[in-house]
mmCIF file of C-alpha atoms in Angstrom:
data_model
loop_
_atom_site.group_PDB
_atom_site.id
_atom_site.type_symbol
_atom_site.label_atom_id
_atom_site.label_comp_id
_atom_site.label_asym_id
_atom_site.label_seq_id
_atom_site.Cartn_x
_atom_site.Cartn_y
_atom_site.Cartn_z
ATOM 1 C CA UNK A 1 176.182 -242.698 50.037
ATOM 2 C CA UNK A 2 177.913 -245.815 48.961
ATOM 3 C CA UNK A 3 180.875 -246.650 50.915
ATOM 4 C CA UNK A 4 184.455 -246.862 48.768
ATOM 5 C CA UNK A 5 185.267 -250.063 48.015
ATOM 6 C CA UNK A 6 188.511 -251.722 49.848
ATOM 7 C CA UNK A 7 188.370 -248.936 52.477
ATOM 8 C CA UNK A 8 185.417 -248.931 54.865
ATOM 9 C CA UNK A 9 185.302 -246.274 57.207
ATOM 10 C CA UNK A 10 187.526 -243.618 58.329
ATOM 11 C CA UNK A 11 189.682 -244.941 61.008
ATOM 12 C CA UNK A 12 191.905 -242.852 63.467
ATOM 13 C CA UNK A 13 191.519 -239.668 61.892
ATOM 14 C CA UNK A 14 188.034 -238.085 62.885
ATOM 15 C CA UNK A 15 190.138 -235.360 64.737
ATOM 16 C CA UNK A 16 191.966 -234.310 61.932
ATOM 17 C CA UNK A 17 188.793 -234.613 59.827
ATOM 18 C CA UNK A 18 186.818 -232.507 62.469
ATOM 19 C CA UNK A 19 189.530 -230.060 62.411
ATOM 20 C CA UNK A 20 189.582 -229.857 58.311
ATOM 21 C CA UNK A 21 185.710 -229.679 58.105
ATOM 22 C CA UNK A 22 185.727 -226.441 60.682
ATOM 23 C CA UNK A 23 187.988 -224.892 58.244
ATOM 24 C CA UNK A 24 186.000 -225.768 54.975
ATOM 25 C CA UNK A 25 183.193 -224.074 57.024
ATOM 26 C CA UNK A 26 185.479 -220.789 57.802
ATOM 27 C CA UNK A 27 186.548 -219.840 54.238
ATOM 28 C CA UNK A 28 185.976 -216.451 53.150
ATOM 29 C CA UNK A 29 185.879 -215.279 56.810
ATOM 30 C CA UNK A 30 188.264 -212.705 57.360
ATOM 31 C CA UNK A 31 190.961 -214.607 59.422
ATOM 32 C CA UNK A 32 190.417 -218.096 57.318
ATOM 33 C CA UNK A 33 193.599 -219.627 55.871
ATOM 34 C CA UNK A 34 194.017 -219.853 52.571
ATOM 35 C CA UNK A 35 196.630 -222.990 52.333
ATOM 36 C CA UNK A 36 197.381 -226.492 54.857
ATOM 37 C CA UNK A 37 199.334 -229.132 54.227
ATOM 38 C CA UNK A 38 198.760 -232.659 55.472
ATOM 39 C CA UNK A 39 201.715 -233.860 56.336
ATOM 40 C CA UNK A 40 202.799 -237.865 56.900
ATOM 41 C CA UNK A 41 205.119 -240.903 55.824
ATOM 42 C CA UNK A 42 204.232 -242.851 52.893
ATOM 43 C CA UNK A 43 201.101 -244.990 53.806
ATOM 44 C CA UNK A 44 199.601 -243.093 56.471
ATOM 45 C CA UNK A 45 196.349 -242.343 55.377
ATOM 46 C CA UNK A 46 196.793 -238.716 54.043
ATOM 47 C CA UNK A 47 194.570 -239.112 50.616
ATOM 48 C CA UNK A 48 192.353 -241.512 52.349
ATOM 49 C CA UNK A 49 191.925 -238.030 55.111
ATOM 50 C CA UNK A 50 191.338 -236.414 52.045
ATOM 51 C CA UNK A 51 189.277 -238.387 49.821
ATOM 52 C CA UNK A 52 186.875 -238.106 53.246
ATOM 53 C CA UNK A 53 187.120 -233.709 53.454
ATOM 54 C CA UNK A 54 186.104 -233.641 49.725
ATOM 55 C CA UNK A 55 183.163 -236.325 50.458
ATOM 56 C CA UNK A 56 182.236 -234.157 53.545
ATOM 57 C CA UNK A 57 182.606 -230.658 51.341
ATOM 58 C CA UNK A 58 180.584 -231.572 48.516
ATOM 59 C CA UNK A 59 178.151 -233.361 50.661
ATOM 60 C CA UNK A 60 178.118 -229.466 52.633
ATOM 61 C CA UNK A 61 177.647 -227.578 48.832
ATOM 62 C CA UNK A 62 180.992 -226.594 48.484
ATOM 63 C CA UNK A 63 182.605 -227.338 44.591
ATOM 64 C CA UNK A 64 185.802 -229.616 45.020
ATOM 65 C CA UNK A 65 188.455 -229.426 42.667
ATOM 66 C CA UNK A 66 191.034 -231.610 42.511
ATOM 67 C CA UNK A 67 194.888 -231.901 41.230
ATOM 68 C CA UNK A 68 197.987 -234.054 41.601
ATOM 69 C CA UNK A 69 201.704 -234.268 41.292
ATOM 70 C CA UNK A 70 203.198 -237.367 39.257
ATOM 71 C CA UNK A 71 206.278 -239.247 40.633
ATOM 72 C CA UNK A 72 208.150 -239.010 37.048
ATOM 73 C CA UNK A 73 211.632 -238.881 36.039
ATOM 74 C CA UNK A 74 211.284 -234.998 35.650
ATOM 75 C CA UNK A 75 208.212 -233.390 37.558
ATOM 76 C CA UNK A 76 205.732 -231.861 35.312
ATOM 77 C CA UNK A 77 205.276 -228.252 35.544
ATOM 78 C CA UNK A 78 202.375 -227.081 36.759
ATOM 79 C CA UNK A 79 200.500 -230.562 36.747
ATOM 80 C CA UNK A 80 198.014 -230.434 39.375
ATOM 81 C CA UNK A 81 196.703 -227.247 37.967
ATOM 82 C CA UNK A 82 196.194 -228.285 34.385
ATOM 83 C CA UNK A 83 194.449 -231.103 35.966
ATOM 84 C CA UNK A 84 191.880 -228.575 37.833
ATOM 85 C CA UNK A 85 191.505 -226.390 34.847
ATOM 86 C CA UNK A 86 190.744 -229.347 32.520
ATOM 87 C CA UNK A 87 187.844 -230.160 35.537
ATOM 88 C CA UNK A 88 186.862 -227.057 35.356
ATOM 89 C CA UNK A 89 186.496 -227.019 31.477
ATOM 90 C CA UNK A 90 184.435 -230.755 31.660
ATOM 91 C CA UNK A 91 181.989 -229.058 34.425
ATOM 92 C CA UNK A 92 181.794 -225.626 33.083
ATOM 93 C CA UNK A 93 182.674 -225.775 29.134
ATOM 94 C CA UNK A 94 185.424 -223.654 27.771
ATOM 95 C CA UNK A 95 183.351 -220.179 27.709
ATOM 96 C CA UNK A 96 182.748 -220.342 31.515
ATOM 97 C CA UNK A 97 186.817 -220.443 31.776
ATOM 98 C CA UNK A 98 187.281 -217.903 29.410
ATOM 99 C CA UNK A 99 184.534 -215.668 30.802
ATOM 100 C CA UNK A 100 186.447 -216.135 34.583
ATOM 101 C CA UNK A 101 189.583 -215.758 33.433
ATOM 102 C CA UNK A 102 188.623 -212.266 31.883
ATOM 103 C CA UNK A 103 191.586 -210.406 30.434
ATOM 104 C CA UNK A 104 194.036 -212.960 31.536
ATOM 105 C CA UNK A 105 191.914 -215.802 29.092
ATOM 106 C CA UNK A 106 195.157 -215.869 27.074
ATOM 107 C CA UNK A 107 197.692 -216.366 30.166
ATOM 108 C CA UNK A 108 195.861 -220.096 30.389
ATOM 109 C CA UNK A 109 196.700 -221.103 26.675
ATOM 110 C CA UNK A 110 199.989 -222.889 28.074
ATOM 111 C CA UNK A 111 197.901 -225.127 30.336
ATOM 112 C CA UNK A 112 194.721 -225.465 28.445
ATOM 113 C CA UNK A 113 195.236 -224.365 24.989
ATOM 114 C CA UNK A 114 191.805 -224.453 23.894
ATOM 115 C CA UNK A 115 191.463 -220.872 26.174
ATOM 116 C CA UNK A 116 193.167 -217.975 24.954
ATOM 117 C CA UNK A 117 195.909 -217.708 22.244
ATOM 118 C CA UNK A 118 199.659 -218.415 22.026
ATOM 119 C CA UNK A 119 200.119 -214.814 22.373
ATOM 120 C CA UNK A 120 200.882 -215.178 26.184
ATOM 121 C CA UNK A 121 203.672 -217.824 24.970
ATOM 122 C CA UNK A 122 205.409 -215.918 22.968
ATOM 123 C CA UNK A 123 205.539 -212.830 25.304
ATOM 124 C CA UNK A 124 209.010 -213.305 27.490
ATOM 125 C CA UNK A 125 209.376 -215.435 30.580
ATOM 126 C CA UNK A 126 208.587 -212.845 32.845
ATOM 127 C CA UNK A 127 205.681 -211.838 31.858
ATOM 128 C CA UNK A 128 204.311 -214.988 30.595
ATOM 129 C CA UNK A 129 204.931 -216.304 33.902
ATOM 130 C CA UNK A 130 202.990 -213.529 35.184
ATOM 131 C CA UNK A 131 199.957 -214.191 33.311
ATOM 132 C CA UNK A 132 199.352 -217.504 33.371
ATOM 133 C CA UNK A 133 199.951 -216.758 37.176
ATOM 134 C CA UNK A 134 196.999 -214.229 37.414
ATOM 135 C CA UNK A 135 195.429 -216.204 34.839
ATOM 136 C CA UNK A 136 195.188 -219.346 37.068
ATOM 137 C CA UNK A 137 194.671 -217.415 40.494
ATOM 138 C CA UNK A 138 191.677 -215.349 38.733
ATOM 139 C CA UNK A 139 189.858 -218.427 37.380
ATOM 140 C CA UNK A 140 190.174 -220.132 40.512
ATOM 141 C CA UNK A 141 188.967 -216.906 42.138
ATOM 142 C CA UNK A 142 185.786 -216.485 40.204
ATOM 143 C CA UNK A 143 184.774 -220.147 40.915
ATOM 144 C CA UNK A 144 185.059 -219.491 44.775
ATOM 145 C CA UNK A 145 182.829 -216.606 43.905
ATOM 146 C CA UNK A 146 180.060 -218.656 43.157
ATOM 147 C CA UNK A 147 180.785 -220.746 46.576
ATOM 148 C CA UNK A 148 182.845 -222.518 48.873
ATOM 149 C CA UNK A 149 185.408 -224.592 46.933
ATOM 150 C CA UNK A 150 188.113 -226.819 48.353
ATOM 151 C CA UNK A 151 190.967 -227.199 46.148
ATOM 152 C CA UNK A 152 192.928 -230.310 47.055
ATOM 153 C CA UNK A 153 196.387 -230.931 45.828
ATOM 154 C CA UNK A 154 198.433 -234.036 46.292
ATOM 155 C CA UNK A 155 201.660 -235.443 46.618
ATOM 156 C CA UNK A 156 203.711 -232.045 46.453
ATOM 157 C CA UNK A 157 206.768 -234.020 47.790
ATOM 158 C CA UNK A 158 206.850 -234.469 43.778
ATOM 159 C CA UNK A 159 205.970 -230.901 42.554
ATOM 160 C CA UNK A 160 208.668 -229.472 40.444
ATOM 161 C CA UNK A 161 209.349 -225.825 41.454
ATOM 162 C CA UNK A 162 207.481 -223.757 38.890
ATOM 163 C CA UNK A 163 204.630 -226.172 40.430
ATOM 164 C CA UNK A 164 205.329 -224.713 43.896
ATOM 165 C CA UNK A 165 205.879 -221.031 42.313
ATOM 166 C CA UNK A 166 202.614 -220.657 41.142
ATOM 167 C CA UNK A 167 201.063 -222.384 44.390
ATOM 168 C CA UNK A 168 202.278 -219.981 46.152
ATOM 169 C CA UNK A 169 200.541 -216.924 44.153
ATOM 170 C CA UNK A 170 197.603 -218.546 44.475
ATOM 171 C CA UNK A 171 197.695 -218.739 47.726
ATOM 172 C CA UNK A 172 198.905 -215.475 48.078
ATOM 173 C CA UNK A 173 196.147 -214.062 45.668
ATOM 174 C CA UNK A 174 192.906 -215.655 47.276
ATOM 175 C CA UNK A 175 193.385 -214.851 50.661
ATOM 176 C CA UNK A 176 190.276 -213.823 51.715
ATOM 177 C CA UNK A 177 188.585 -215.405 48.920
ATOM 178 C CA UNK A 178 185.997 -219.102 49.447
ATOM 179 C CA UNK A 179 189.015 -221.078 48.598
ATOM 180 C CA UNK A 180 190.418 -223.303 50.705
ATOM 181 C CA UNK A 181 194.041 -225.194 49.262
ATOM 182 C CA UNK A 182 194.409 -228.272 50.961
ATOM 183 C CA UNK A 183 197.615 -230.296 49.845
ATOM 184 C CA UNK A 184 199.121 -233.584 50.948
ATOM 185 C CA UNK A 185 203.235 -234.223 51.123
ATOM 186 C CA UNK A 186 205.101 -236.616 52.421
ATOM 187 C CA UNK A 187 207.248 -235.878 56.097
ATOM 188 C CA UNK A 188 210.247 -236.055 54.083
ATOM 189 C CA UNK A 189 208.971 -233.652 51.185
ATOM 190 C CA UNK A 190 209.135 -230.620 53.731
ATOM 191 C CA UNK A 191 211.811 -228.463 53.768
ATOM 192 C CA UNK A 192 212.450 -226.267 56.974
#
């Protein structure tokens, strides 16, 4: 493996990376977690810590998936997971993500319109909250069905809340499943 340019090796953090890599190798058992933040200042090293887990997991067989939050004006719903689906779609094509989101394929046409229909838009903000939800927890679902995947997420100190929402039904909805969530946000990003 070639090293990453400008960064040489890991420095100071092969505790934290030991600690990450036991958990990559737990998920799916019965009392693995399904969510962790890394938590630091600005600078620290926490996408460098994680740039190393998904170098380590893929190197182990497990898919990595990978989404971010944007420091914009006005954060971006749902960013970081139109980012994974759209990885998803480039590794899989659009009938595997059709085919794993099942009946919910038209919940995902807000995020990756080439899946589904606009039917799931025009249904009211309850429910098409709801399936795009379920649609998004069931695709991610089915790909930890066909092995250990690590989902990593950064910078959620710049998630907008329907960002966090639907983070939090994920994480809700896999437990128990081969995914493990692994996101990065700044000290200051986490409220008590």
């Amino acid at each position: 493996m070639r090293p990453r340019i400008g960064t040489g090796e890991l420095v100071g953090r092969a505790d934290e990376l030991g600690m990450l890599t036991e958990l990559l190798e737990q998920v799916g058992e019965l009392a693995s977690p399904g969510c962790l933040l890394v938590t630091g200042e600005a600078g620290v090293g926490k996408t460098r810590l994680l740039a190393e887990l998904a170098d380590v997991a893929a190197a182990g067989g497990s898919r990595v998936l990978r989404g971010g939050c944007l420091e914009l004006s006005e954060a971006l719903p749902y960013g970081p997971f139109v980012d994974v689906l759209e990885q998803i779609r480039a590794e899989d094509g659009i009938d595997e993500v059709r085919e794993l989101a099942g009946v919910w394929a038209d919940g995902l046409h807000p995020l990756l319109p080439a899946v589904g229909s606009a039917t799931a838009d025009q249904a009211d903000g309850h429910q098409g909250q709801q399936a795009l939800f379920q649609a998004v927890a069931t695709v991610l679902m089915g790909v930890a069905a066909h092995g250990p995947t690590l989902l990593l997420i950064e910078d959620l100190h710049w998630a907008s809340q329907a960002t966090v929402d639907l983070l939090t039904f994920v994480v809700y909805r896999v437990a128990g499943s081969r995914l493990l969530i692994v996101g990065s946000v700044r000290d200051e990003g986490v409220s008590d």
